[in-house]
Short mmCIF file of C-alpha atoms in Angstrom, two decimals:
data_model
loop_
_atom_site.label_atom_id
_atom_site.label_comp_id
_atom_site.label_asym_id
_atom_site.label_seq_id
_atom_site.Cartn_x
_atom_site.Cartn_y
_atom_site.Cartn_z
CA MET A 1 -4.15 0.68 56.61
CA ALA A 2 -1.20 2.89 55.75
CA PHE A 3 0.50 -0.16 54.19
CA LEU A 4 -2.55 -0.91 52.06
CA ALA A 5 -2.78 2.68 50.91
CA ALA A 6 0.89 2.64 49.85
CA GLY A 7 0.27 0.23 47.01
CA PRO A 8 -0.76 -3.29 46.04
CA LEU A 9 0.29 -6.25 48.18
CA ARG A 10 3.64 -7.56 46.88
CA SER A 11 2.73 -11.16 47.78
CA GLN A 12 -0.08 -11.15 45.24
CA ALA A 13 0.71 -12.16 41.67
CA PRO A 14 0.03 -9.30 39.22
CA PRO A 15 -2.87 -9.72 36.76
CA SER A 16 -2.26 -11.76 33.60
CA ASP A 17 -2.49 -8.73 31.28
CA VAL A 18 0.61 -7.26 33.00
CA TYR A 19 2.42 -10.55 32.32
CA ASP A 20 1.37 -10.27 28.65
CA ASP A 21 2.61 -6.69 28.58
CA PHE A 22 6.01 -7.69 29.99
CA ARG A 23 6.24 -10.73 27.69
CA ASN A 24 5.39 -8.70 24.56
CA ASN A 25 7.32 -5.54 25.30
CA CYS A 26 10.12 -6.23 27.80
CA ALA A 27 11.11 -9.92 27.74
CA SER A 28 12.88 -9.69 24.39
CA CYS A 29 15.58 -7.51 25.97
CA HIS A 30 15.36 -8.25 29.73
CA THR A 31 15.27 -11.27 32.02
CA ILE A 32 14.40 -11.36 35.70
CA GLY A 33 17.22 -13.38 37.19
CA GLY A 34 18.43 -14.89 33.90
CA GLY A 35 21.32 -12.50 33.22
CA PRO A 36 21.58 -9.54 30.84
CA LEU A 37 20.35 -9.69 27.22
CA THR A 38 20.17 -6.52 25.10
CA GLY A 39 19.24 -4.76 28.34
CA PRO A 40 20.08 -5.45 32.00
CA ASP A 41 18.77 -8.26 34.23
CA LEU A 42 15.88 -6.70 36.17
CA LYS A 43 16.02 -8.96 39.26
CA GLY A 44 15.96 -6.81 42.40
CA LEU A 45 15.46 -3.65 40.34
CA THR A 46 13.37 -1.89 42.98
CA GLU A 47 16.01 -2.56 45.66
CA ARG A 48 18.70 -0.67 43.72
CA THR A 49 16.58 1.99 41.96
CA ASP A 50 13.86 4.27 43.29
CA ARG A 51 10.44 4.36 41.65
CA ALA A 52 10.49 8.06 40.87
CA TRP A 53 13.59 7.63 38.69
CA LEU A 54 12.09 4.52 37.02
CA HIS A 55 8.98 6.54 36.18
CA ARG A 56 11.08 9.26 34.57
CA PHE A 57 13.19 6.71 32.65
CA LEU A 58 10.37 4.51 31.40
CA SER A 59 8.26 7.47 30.25
CA ASP A 60 10.93 8.38 27.69
CA PRO A 61 14.29 6.58 28.02
CA LYS A 62 15.95 8.43 25.14
CA ALA A 63 15.03 11.85 26.52
CA LEU A 64 16.56 11.05 29.92
CA ILE A 65 19.75 9.64 28.34
CA ASP A 66 20.08 12.66 26.04
CA ALA A 67 19.43 15.03 28.96
CA GLY A 68 22.65 13.71 30.53
CA ASP A 69 21.18 11.88 33.52
CA PRO A 70 24.26 10.08 34.96
CA ARG A 71 22.51 6.80 35.74
CA ALA A 72 20.77 6.64 32.33
CA ALA A 73 24.05 7.53 30.61
CA GLN A 74 25.86 4.75 32.49
CA LEU A 75 23.25 2.18 31.36
CA PHE A 76 23.54 3.48 27.81
CA GLN A 77 27.33 2.96 27.86
CA GLU A 78 27.06 -0.41 29.54
CA PHE A 79 24.63 -1.76 26.94
CA ARG A 80 26.49 -0.96 23.74
CA GLY A 81 24.99 2.47 23.20
CA SER A 82 21.55 1.20 22.26
CA TYR A 83 18.55 3.28 23.25
CA MET A 84 15.69 1.51 24.98
CA PRO A 85 12.60 2.25 22.85
CA THR A 86 9.75 4.24 24.38
CA LEU A 87 6.77 1.93 24.64
CA PRO A 88 3.75 3.37 22.83
CA GLY A 89 0.87 4.31 25.15
CA MET A 90 3.01 4.33 28.32
CA THR A 91 1.17 5.71 31.38
CA ALA A 92 2.07 6.11 35.07
CA GLU A 93 -0.34 3.26 35.95
CA ARG A 94 1.26 0.93 33.40
CA ILE A 95 4.75 1.75 34.69
CA ASP A 96 3.61 0.99 38.26
CA ALA A 97 2.07 -2.31 37.12
CA LEU A 98 5.29 -3.36 35.35
CA ILE A 99 7.46 -2.38 38.35
CA ASP A 100 5.13 -4.35 40.65
CA LEU A 101 5.53 -7.38 38.38
CA ILE A 102 9.33 -7.07 38.40
CA GLU A 103 9.27 -6.74 42.19
CA TYR A 104 6.99 -9.77 42.58
CA GLU A 105 8.97 -11.95 40.15
CA SER A 106 12.27 -10.89 41.76
CA GLY A 107 11.03 -12.34 45.05
CA LEU A 108 10.38 -15.79 43.53
CA GLU A 109 12.97 -18.53 43.55
CA LYS A 110 12.77 -18.76 39.77
CA SER A 111 10.95 -16.07 37.79
CA ALA A 112 8.82 -16.89 34.74
CA PHE A 113 11.26 -14.61 32.90
CA ALA A 114 14.48 -16.11 34.28
CA GLY A 115 15.52 -18.26 31.42
CA MET A 116 15.88 -18.33 27.74
CA ARG A 117 12.77 -19.58 26.00
CA LEU A 118 14.77 -21.14 23.19
CA PRO A 119 16.14 -24.70 23.17
CA GLU A 120 19.85 -24.69 24.03
CA ARG A 121 20.95 -27.34 21.51
CA PRO A 122 24.04 -26.62 19.37
CA LEU A 123 23.42 -24.86 16.04
CA THR A 124 24.14 -26.90 12.91
CA GLU A 125 24.78 -26.32 9.20
CA ALA A 126 21.15 -27.31 8.57
CA ASP A 127 20.08 -24.44 10.87
CA VAL A 128 22.19 -22.00 8.85
CA LEU A 129 20.60 -23.14 5.57
CA ARG A 130 17.10 -23.04 7.02
CA GLY A 131 17.78 -19.58 8.46
CA GLN A 132 19.03 -18.36 5.09
CA ALA A 133 15.91 -19.71 3.35
CA LEU A 134 13.72 -17.98 5.95
CA PHE A 135 15.65 -14.71 5.70
CA LEU A 136 15.43 -14.63 1.90
CA GLY A 137 11.79 -15.74 1.77
CA ASP A 138 12.56 -19.02 -0.02
CA GLN A 139 10.83 -20.74 2.90
CA PRO A 140 7.76 -18.90 4.25
CA LEU A 141 7.45 -18.26 7.99
CA ALA A 142 5.01 -20.71 9.57
CA ARG A 143 2.74 -18.12 11.17
CA GLY A 144 2.58 -15.83 8.16
CA GLY A 145 5.15 -13.17 9.12
CA PRO A 146 7.05 -11.41 6.34
CA ALA A 147 10.56 -12.59 5.38
CA CYS A 148 13.43 -10.51 6.85
CA LEU A 149 14.66 -9.58 3.36
CA HIS A 150 11.71 -7.25 2.77
CA CYS A 151 13.11 -4.75 5.29
CA HIS A 152 16.71 -5.89 6.06
CA SER A 153 19.85 -6.82 4.20
CA THR A 154 23.10 -8.69 4.96
CA VAL A 155 26.46 -9.00 3.20
CA SER A 156 25.52 -12.11 1.26
CA VAL A 157 22.28 -10.85 -0.32
CA PRO A 158 23.11 -10.44 -4.04
CA GLY A 159 22.02 -7.80 -6.56
CA PHE A 160 20.41 -4.70 -5.11
CA GLY A 161 20.53 -6.29 -1.65
CA GLY A 162 17.73 -6.63 0.87
CA GLY A 163 15.34 -3.96 2.16
CA ARG A 164 16.46 -0.72 3.75
CA LEU A 165 13.54 0.10 6.02
CA GLY A 166 15.36 -1.58 8.91
CA PRO A 167 19.10 -1.77 9.63
CA ASP A 168 21.58 -4.03 7.81
CA LEU A 169 21.86 -7.20 9.90
CA SER A 170 25.30 -8.37 8.75
CA THR A 171 26.87 -7.75 12.15
CA VAL A 172 23.81 -7.97 14.40
CA TYR A 173 24.95 -11.26 15.94
CA ALA A 174 28.22 -9.69 17.10
CA ARG A 175 26.51 -6.42 18.08
CA MET A 176 24.08 -8.22 20.37
CA GLU A 177 26.87 -10.39 21.69
CA GLY A 178 25.48 -13.70 20.66
CA ARG A 179 22.70 -16.18 20.56
CA LYS A 180 21.05 -15.48 23.89
CA ALA A 181 20.21 -11.80 23.37
CA LEU A 182 19.50 -12.14 19.63
CA GLY A 183 17.27 -15.18 20.18
CA ALA A 184 15.30 -13.43 22.93
CA TRP A 185 14.94 -10.37 20.71
CA LEU A 186 13.58 -12.42 17.80
CA MET A 187 11.08 -14.25 20.02
CA ALA A 188 9.19 -10.96 20.43
CA PRO A 189 10.77 -8.16 18.34
CA PRO A 190 10.27 -4.98 20.37
CA SER A 191 11.12 -2.41 17.68
CA PRO A 192 8.17 -0.09 17.05
CA VAL A 193 7.96 -1.06 13.35
CA MET A 194 8.21 -4.83 13.90
CA ALA A 195 6.20 -5.15 17.11
CA PRO A 196 2.70 -4.57 15.63
CA VAL A 197 3.46 -7.03 12.80
CA PHE A 198 5.15 -9.84 14.77
CA GLN A 199 2.73 -9.73 17.70
CA ARG A 200 0.20 -11.05 15.18
CA HIS A 201 2.63 -13.37 13.36
CA PRO A 202 5.28 -14.49 15.90
CA LEU A 203 8.30 -16.57 14.90
CA GLU A 204 8.48 -20.20 16.01
CA GLU A 205 11.38 -21.45 18.16
CA GLU A 206 12.97 -23.45 15.33
CA GLU A 207 12.70 -20.46 13.00
CA VAL A 208 14.44 -18.26 15.57
CA LEU A 209 17.23 -20.84 15.93
CA GLY A 210 17.66 -20.97 12.14
CA LEU A 211 17.82 -17.19 11.85
CA VAL A 212 20.28 -16.92 14.74
CA ALA A 213 22.49 -19.55 13.05
CA PHE A 214 22.32 -17.71 9.70
CA LEU A 215 23.07 -14.32 11.28
CA GLN A 216 25.98 -15.85 13.22
CA GLU A 217 27.39 -17.01 9.88
CA GLU A 218 26.78 -13.59 8.31
CA SER A 219 28.59 -11.93 11.22
CA ARG A 220 31.66 -14.02 10.36
CA ARG A 221 31.49 -12.95 6.69
CA ALA A 222 30.76 -9.28 7.42
CA GLY A 223 33.53 -6.77 6.95
CA VAL A 224 35.13 -8.70 4.09
CA GLU A 225 33.36 -6.76 1.36
CA PRO A 226 31.35 -3.79 2.59
CA VAL A 227 28.30 -3.31 0.36
CA GLN A 228 27.70 0.29 -0.69
CA GLY A 229 26.10 2.28 -3.48
CA ARG A 230 23.08 0.04 -3.98
CA GLU A 231 20.84 3.15 -4.08
CA VAL A 232 22.83 4.48 -7.06
CA ASP A 233 22.56 1.11 -8.87
CA LEU A 234 18.82 1.10 -8.24
CA LEU A 235 18.42 4.68 -9.48
CA LEU A 236 20.39 3.86 -12.63
CA ALA A 237 18.29 0.77 -13.31
CA GLY A 238 15.02 2.69 -12.79
CA SER A 239 16.18 5.62 -14.96
CA SER A 240 17.28 3.27 -17.75
CA LEU A 241 13.89 1.59 -17.73
CA ALA A 242 12.07 4.94 -17.81
CA ALA A 243 14.25 6.11 -20.73
CA LEU A 244 13.56 2.87 -22.63
CA VAL A 245 9.81 3.27 -22.19
CA LEU A 246 9.98 6.89 -23.38
CA VAL A 247 11.86 5.78 -26.52
CA ALA A 248 9.22 3.09 -27.04
CA PHE A 249 6.42 5.69 -26.71
CA ASP A 250 8.17 7.95 -29.22
CA PHE A 251 8.37 5.04 -31.67
CA LEU A 252 4.85 3.78 -31.02
CA TRP A 253 3.29 7.20 -31.64
CA ARG A 254 5.79 8.30 -34.33
CA ARG A 255 2.95 9.48 -36.62
CA ARG A 256 1.34 11.51 -33.83
CA TYR A 257 1.75 14.92 -35.54
CA ARG A 258 0.68 13.67 -38.96
CA ALA A 259 -2.06 11.18 -38.18
CA THR A 260 -5.04 13.59 -38.27
CA ARG A 261 -4.57 16.47 -40.70
CA ARG A 262 -2.60 14.72 -43.44
CA PRO A 263 -5.01 11.79 -43.92
CA LEU A 264 -7.92 14.29 -44.04
CA LEU A 265 -6.18 16.31 -46.75
CA GLU A 266 -5.29 13.19 -48.70
CA SER A 267 -8.87 11.96 -48.58
CA THR A 268 -10.15 15.25 -50.04
CA ARG A 269 -7.64 15.01 -52.91
CA ARG A 270 -8.81 11.55 -53.88
CA MET B 1 -0.45 12.78 19.59
CA HIS B 2 0.93 14.06 16.28
CA ASP B 3 0.70 10.57 14.88
CA PHE B 4 -2.98 10.34 15.77
CA LEU B 5 -3.56 13.73 14.14
CA PHE B 6 -1.73 12.84 10.93
CA PHE B 7 -2.72 9.17 10.58
CA ALA B 8 -6.26 9.09 11.96
CA VAL B 9 -7.79 12.60 12.01
CA LEU B 10 -6.29 13.78 8.70
CA PRO B 11 -7.32 10.67 6.69
CA TYR B 12 -10.93 10.84 7.88
CA SER B 13 -11.11 14.61 7.32
CA SER B 14 -9.64 14.26 3.81
CA LEU B 15 -11.99 11.44 2.86
CA ALA B 16 -15.00 13.37 4.20
CA ILE B 17 -14.07 16.43 2.12
CA PHE B 18 -13.38 14.18 -0.89
CA PHE B 19 -16.78 12.48 -0.87
CA LEU B 20 -18.94 15.44 0.14
CA VAL B 21 -17.46 18.00 -2.27
CA THR B 22 -17.10 15.51 -5.14
CA ILE B 23 -20.80 14.66 -4.98
CA GLN B 24 -21.83 18.28 -4.48
CA ARG B 25 -19.73 19.39 -7.48
CA TYR B 26 -21.04 16.61 -9.69
CA ARG B 27 -24.66 17.48 -8.85
CA GLN B 28 -24.34 21.26 -9.16
CA ARG B 29 -21.55 21.80 -11.71
CA THR B 30 -21.55 18.60 -13.75
CA PHE B 31 -19.81 20.09 -16.79
CA THR B 32 -16.78 21.16 -14.76
CA TYR B 33 -15.80 17.47 -14.52
CA THR B 34 -12.97 17.85 -17.00
CA SER B 35 -9.25 18.56 -17.07
CA LEU B 36 -9.76 21.01 -19.98
CA SER B 37 -7.40 19.75 -22.65
CA SER B 38 -4.78 22.27 -23.74
CA GLN B 39 -3.77 20.27 -26.79
CA PHE B 40 -4.90 22.89 -29.33
CA LEU B 41 -2.85 25.56 -27.54
CA GLU B 42 0.36 23.55 -27.72
CA ASN B 43 0.75 19.91 -28.70
CA ARG B 44 4.42 19.01 -29.25
CA TRP B 45 5.68 19.54 -25.71
CA GLN B 46 2.44 18.08 -24.38
CA PHE B 47 3.34 14.62 -25.66
CA TRP B 48 6.45 14.49 -23.44
CA ALA B 49 4.47 15.85 -20.51
CA SER B 50 1.06 14.24 -20.45
CA VAL B 51 1.85 10.79 -21.85
CA PRO B 52 4.75 9.78 -19.51
CA PHE B 53 2.97 11.40 -16.57
CA HIS B 54 -0.26 9.47 -17.03
CA TYR B 55 1.19 6.05 -17.87
CA GLY B 56 3.75 6.41 -15.08
CA ILE B 57 1.30 7.43 -12.39
CA LEU B 58 -1.24 4.78 -13.38
CA GLY B 59 1.42 2.08 -13.05
CA VAL B 60 2.53 3.34 -9.64
CA LEU B 61 -1.06 3.66 -8.40
CA ALA B 62 -1.83 0.13 -9.58
CA LEU B 63 1.03 -1.17 -7.43
CA HIS B 64 -0.23 0.78 -4.40
CA ALA B 65 -3.70 -0.68 -4.98
CA ALA B 66 -2.21 -4.19 -5.16
CA GLY B 67 -0.50 -3.60 -1.80
CA LEU B 68 -3.83 -2.60 -0.30
CA LEU B 69 -6.08 -5.22 -1.91
CA LEU B 70 -3.76 -8.23 -2.40
CA PRO B 71 -1.07 -7.92 0.29
CA ARG B 72 -0.49 -11.69 0.67
CA ALA B 73 -0.14 -12.19 -3.09
CA LEU B 74 2.29 -9.28 -3.32
CA LEU B 75 4.42 -10.70 -0.50
CA ALA B 76 4.38 -14.15 -2.10
CA TRP B 77 5.56 -12.60 -5.38
CA ASN B 78 8.32 -10.71 -3.56
CA ASN B 79 9.57 -13.83 -1.77
CA ASP B 80 11.69 -14.48 -4.86
CA LEU B 81 14.64 -12.08 -5.14
CA ILE B 82 14.50 -11.72 -8.95
CA ARG B 83 10.75 -11.09 -8.94
CA LEU B 84 11.18 -8.54 -6.13
CA TYR B 85 13.83 -6.64 -8.12
CA VAL B 86 11.69 -6.73 -11.29
CA LEU B 87 8.75 -5.24 -9.39
CA GLU B 88 10.80 -2.60 -7.56
CA VAL B 89 12.85 -1.48 -10.58
CA GLY B 90 9.67 -1.50 -12.69
CA SER B 91 7.76 0.68 -10.26
CA LEU B 92 10.73 3.02 -9.72
CA GLY B 93 11.01 3.35 -13.52
CA MET B 94 7.32 4.25 -13.76
CA ALA B 95 7.67 6.77 -10.92
CA LEU B 96 10.67 8.40 -12.61
CA MET B 97 8.72 8.52 -15.89
CA ALA B 98 5.80 10.18 -14.10
CA LEU B 99 8.20 12.70 -12.52
CA PHE B 100 9.70 13.43 -15.95
CA GLY B 101 6.17 14.02 -17.27
CA LEU B 102 5.19 16.23 -14.33
CA VAL B 103 8.30 18.42 -14.63
CA ASN B 104 7.47 18.87 -18.34
CA ILE B 105 3.86 19.67 -17.48
CA MET B 106 4.99 22.37 -15.04
CA LEU B 107 7.60 23.85 -17.40
CA ARG B 108 5.14 23.82 -20.31
CA ARG B 109 2.48 25.60 -18.26
CA ALA B 110 4.96 28.12 -16.87
CA ARG B 111 6.82 28.98 -20.05
CA ASN B 112 4.10 29.09 -22.70
CA PRO B 113 2.14 32.40 -22.37
CA ARG B 114 -1.04 30.93 -23.89
CA LEU B 115 -0.98 28.06 -21.42
CA ARG B 116 -0.09 30.31 -18.50
CA ALA B 117 -3.25 32.28 -19.20
CA VAL B 118 -5.48 29.21 -18.80
CA THR B 119 -3.64 27.70 -15.80
CA THR B 120 -5.41 28.32 -12.51
CA PHE B 121 -4.11 28.60 -8.94
CA GLY B 122 -5.73 25.21 -8.24
CA ASP B 123 -3.66 23.67 -11.05
CA TRP B 124 -0.44 24.92 -9.45
CA VAL B 125 -1.50 23.60 -6.04
CA ILE B 126 -1.99 20.17 -7.60
CA TYR B 127 1.32 20.30 -9.48
CA VAL B 128 3.27 21.24 -6.35
CA LEU B 129 1.56 18.57 -4.23
CA LEU B 130 2.19 15.97 -6.94
CA LEU B 131 5.84 17.03 -7.18
CA ILE B 132 6.25 16.57 -3.41
CA GLN B 133 4.47 13.22 -3.67
CA PHE B 134 6.72 11.96 -6.47
CA LEU B 135 9.95 13.15 -4.86
CA THR B 136 9.14 11.65 -1.44
CA GLY B 137 7.93 8.42 -3.08
CA ILE B 138 11.10 8.05 -5.16
CA ALA B 139 13.27 8.85 -2.10
CA VAL B 140 11.39 6.20 -0.10
CA ALA B 141 11.95 3.66 -2.90
CA LEU B 142 15.68 4.43 -2.97
CA PHE B 143 16.46 4.79 0.73
CA HIS B 144 13.82 2.71 2.51
CA GLY B 145 13.21 -0.28 0.19
CA TRP B 146 11.52 -2.60 -0.37
CA GLY B 147 8.30 -0.63 -0.19
CA SER B 148 6.25 -3.10 -2.22
CA SER B 149 6.78 -5.56 0.63
CA TRP B 150 6.52 -3.46 3.75
CA PHE B 151 3.54 -1.56 2.36
CA ALA B 152 1.72 -4.90 2.33
CA VAL B 153 2.93 -5.73 5.85
CA SER B 154 2.60 -2.42 7.71
CA LEU B 155 0.65 0.15 5.73
CA SER B 156 -2.05 -2.13 4.36
CA PRO B 157 -3.22 -3.20 7.88
CA TRP B 158 -3.22 0.47 8.93
CA LEU B 159 -5.33 1.48 5.89
CA TRP B 160 -7.77 -1.39 6.52
CA SER B 161 -7.98 -0.34 10.18
CA LEU B 162 -9.11 3.10 8.93
CA PHE B 163 -11.84 1.49 6.85
CA ARG B 164 -12.97 -0.52 9.91
CA LEU B 165 -13.18 2.78 11.84
CA GLN B 166 -10.64 1.47 14.36
CA PRO B 167 -7.42 3.24 13.34
CA GLU B 168 -4.28 1.36 14.45
CA VAL B 169 -1.77 4.16 14.25
CA SER B 170 1.04 2.01 15.72
CA PHE B 171 1.64 0.50 12.26
CA VAL B 172 2.81 3.87 10.90
CA ALA B 173 3.95 5.68 14.04
CA ALA B 174 7.52 4.37 13.81
CA MET B 175 7.93 4.72 10.04
CA PRO B 176 10.77 6.96 8.75
CA LEU B 177 9.99 10.65 8.21
CA LEU B 178 10.02 10.33 4.40
CA VAL B 179 7.34 7.64 4.52
CA LYS B 180 5.22 9.75 6.87
CA ALA B 181 5.61 12.80 4.62
CA HIS B 182 4.53 10.71 1.61
CA ILE B 183 1.41 9.52 3.45
CA VAL B 184 0.42 12.95 4.80
CA ASN B 185 0.87 14.54 1.38
CA ALA B 186 -1.25 11.79 -0.20
CA PHE B 187 -4.15 12.68 2.10
CA LEU B 188 -3.69 16.39 1.32
CA LEU B 189 -4.02 15.46 -2.37
CA ILE B 190 -7.22 13.56 -1.61
CA ALA B 191 -8.56 16.60 0.29
CA VAL B 192 -7.93 19.07 -2.56
CA PHE B 193 -8.98 16.56 -5.24
CA PRO B 194 -12.64 17.66 -5.59
CA PHE B 195 -11.72 21.36 -5.93
CA THR B 196 -9.35 20.82 -8.84
CA ARG B 197 -8.91 19.39 -12.35
CA LEU B 198 -8.16 15.98 -10.78
CA VAL B 199 -11.91 15.22 -10.84
CA HIS B 200 -11.45 14.15 -14.47
CA ILE B 201 -10.19 10.82 -13.03
CA LEU B 202 -13.76 10.02 -11.98
CA VAL B 203 -15.34 10.61 -15.37
CA VAL B 204 -16.22 7.28 -16.93
CA PRO B 205 -15.96 5.72 -19.45
CA ASN B 206 -12.27 6.45 -19.29
CA GLN B 207 -10.81 5.08 -22.52
CA TYR B 208 -7.89 7.48 -22.81
CA LEU B 209 -5.45 4.65 -22.30
CA TRP B 210 -6.31 2.67 -25.38
CA ARG B 211 -8.32 4.86 -27.76
CA LYS B 212 -6.69 6.33 -30.88
CA THR B 213 -5.17 9.81 -30.68
CA GLN B 214 -7.60 12.62 -31.47
CA VAL B 215 -7.71 16.38 -31.57
CA VAL B 216 -9.63 17.93 -28.67
CA LEU B 217 -11.19 21.41 -28.74
CA TRP B 218 -12.85 23.34 -25.93
CA ASN B 219 -16.53 24.10 -26.21
CA LEU B 220 -16.85 25.88 -22.87
CA SER B 221 -16.69 29.62 -22.55
CA ARG B 222 -13.56 30.57 -20.64
CA THR B 223 -15.45 32.91 -18.33
CA ARG B 224 -17.72 30.10 -17.16
CA SER B 225 -15.00 27.48 -16.63
#
């Protein structure tokens, strides 16, 4: 009885909604037995970490790292100084359910989250071109997601560059140390801005491969010519346009101070 | 928690105030639905204030409406780099023109004694809120582009979720602070709308945009206005 009261039976597979939760919110940065991606491999997590600490960490990872917790700080260093995002709507029950899933999957010979979900074929020049077309919006994403360019830029985007809502992706391939982590990330983008959008319009495997190939190429080009000052160019262009329109208004209504009284006076003289 | 307050509670509260007070004012004080033209008090400076302000803000609002009503079409348009730049530079130009007009409106009202006498506290509230709105909007356009695209992707679904009475705050929760400030200030503007001169927007027919210029005189007693 005491065993039953301690928690759910580990031999039972967790409910499918917990699998969905892990797939949508964790699997883009973590595997269970497939090696590290953006974050660590979670196989055997509960054997090396106690639940109380996991609860504190998962409730607000950034807060624990910033508070100087030695274990959190070590993870932060180990994984290229990137903060794990706080999942919206995280509760103690949800944390327990996710830990139970990790514990259950760790006990299996091969976890459902052990491997990369992308094909492992070599990337080609055609992938790079397709990725570029997808990034720039020349080729629409199959499931209706927005092109990367709307929120991100890279070194090779001409003119005013790409969007600046998200980070510049010129070096993202190198930052994430390659295809495996970047591909997993793109399969289910976990960032709080992208997640609500791409959960409804996920990328297809071939699209992810194309984008990975394009970003790999961009990573090679990055650093040659750093792109700066696009905000100033944009402000100058907008100001010039506004000034032109004001000049046009002045010309269009050039008789504005004479159009009413003078014609009235002239008509009385006639 | 703050996000729910700012992006679910505030919008509904603002819209409730907007509709209830607008209708109440129209039924009980119909003839206050005016912006009270100040043209006969001063008309040279007014041209560089009112005209750029109104054309600029109408252009910017039209783009916001397109993001809300035609998000797929807007994204399709923006999928071409040149078209995207034309739209973004065009809307930034209109926003800067509106800002130029608003600054002139505020200076004109502050520096001309005759105009100062007929400018109410409510007018100043509107001017300050509009100034905050323009500055945050322009900063968003410069530092967090391309808004015409991500508005259609992230903010349009959030706004439609409000209309469906199922607010999905997650779409805006992670937006940069400038974007959040722009949204919150927009709903404050909607909340104060029915108490101020902004009600003139609702008076139809609204042919100001294309009718010939004309001289406008007040026929209301100042004590009653």
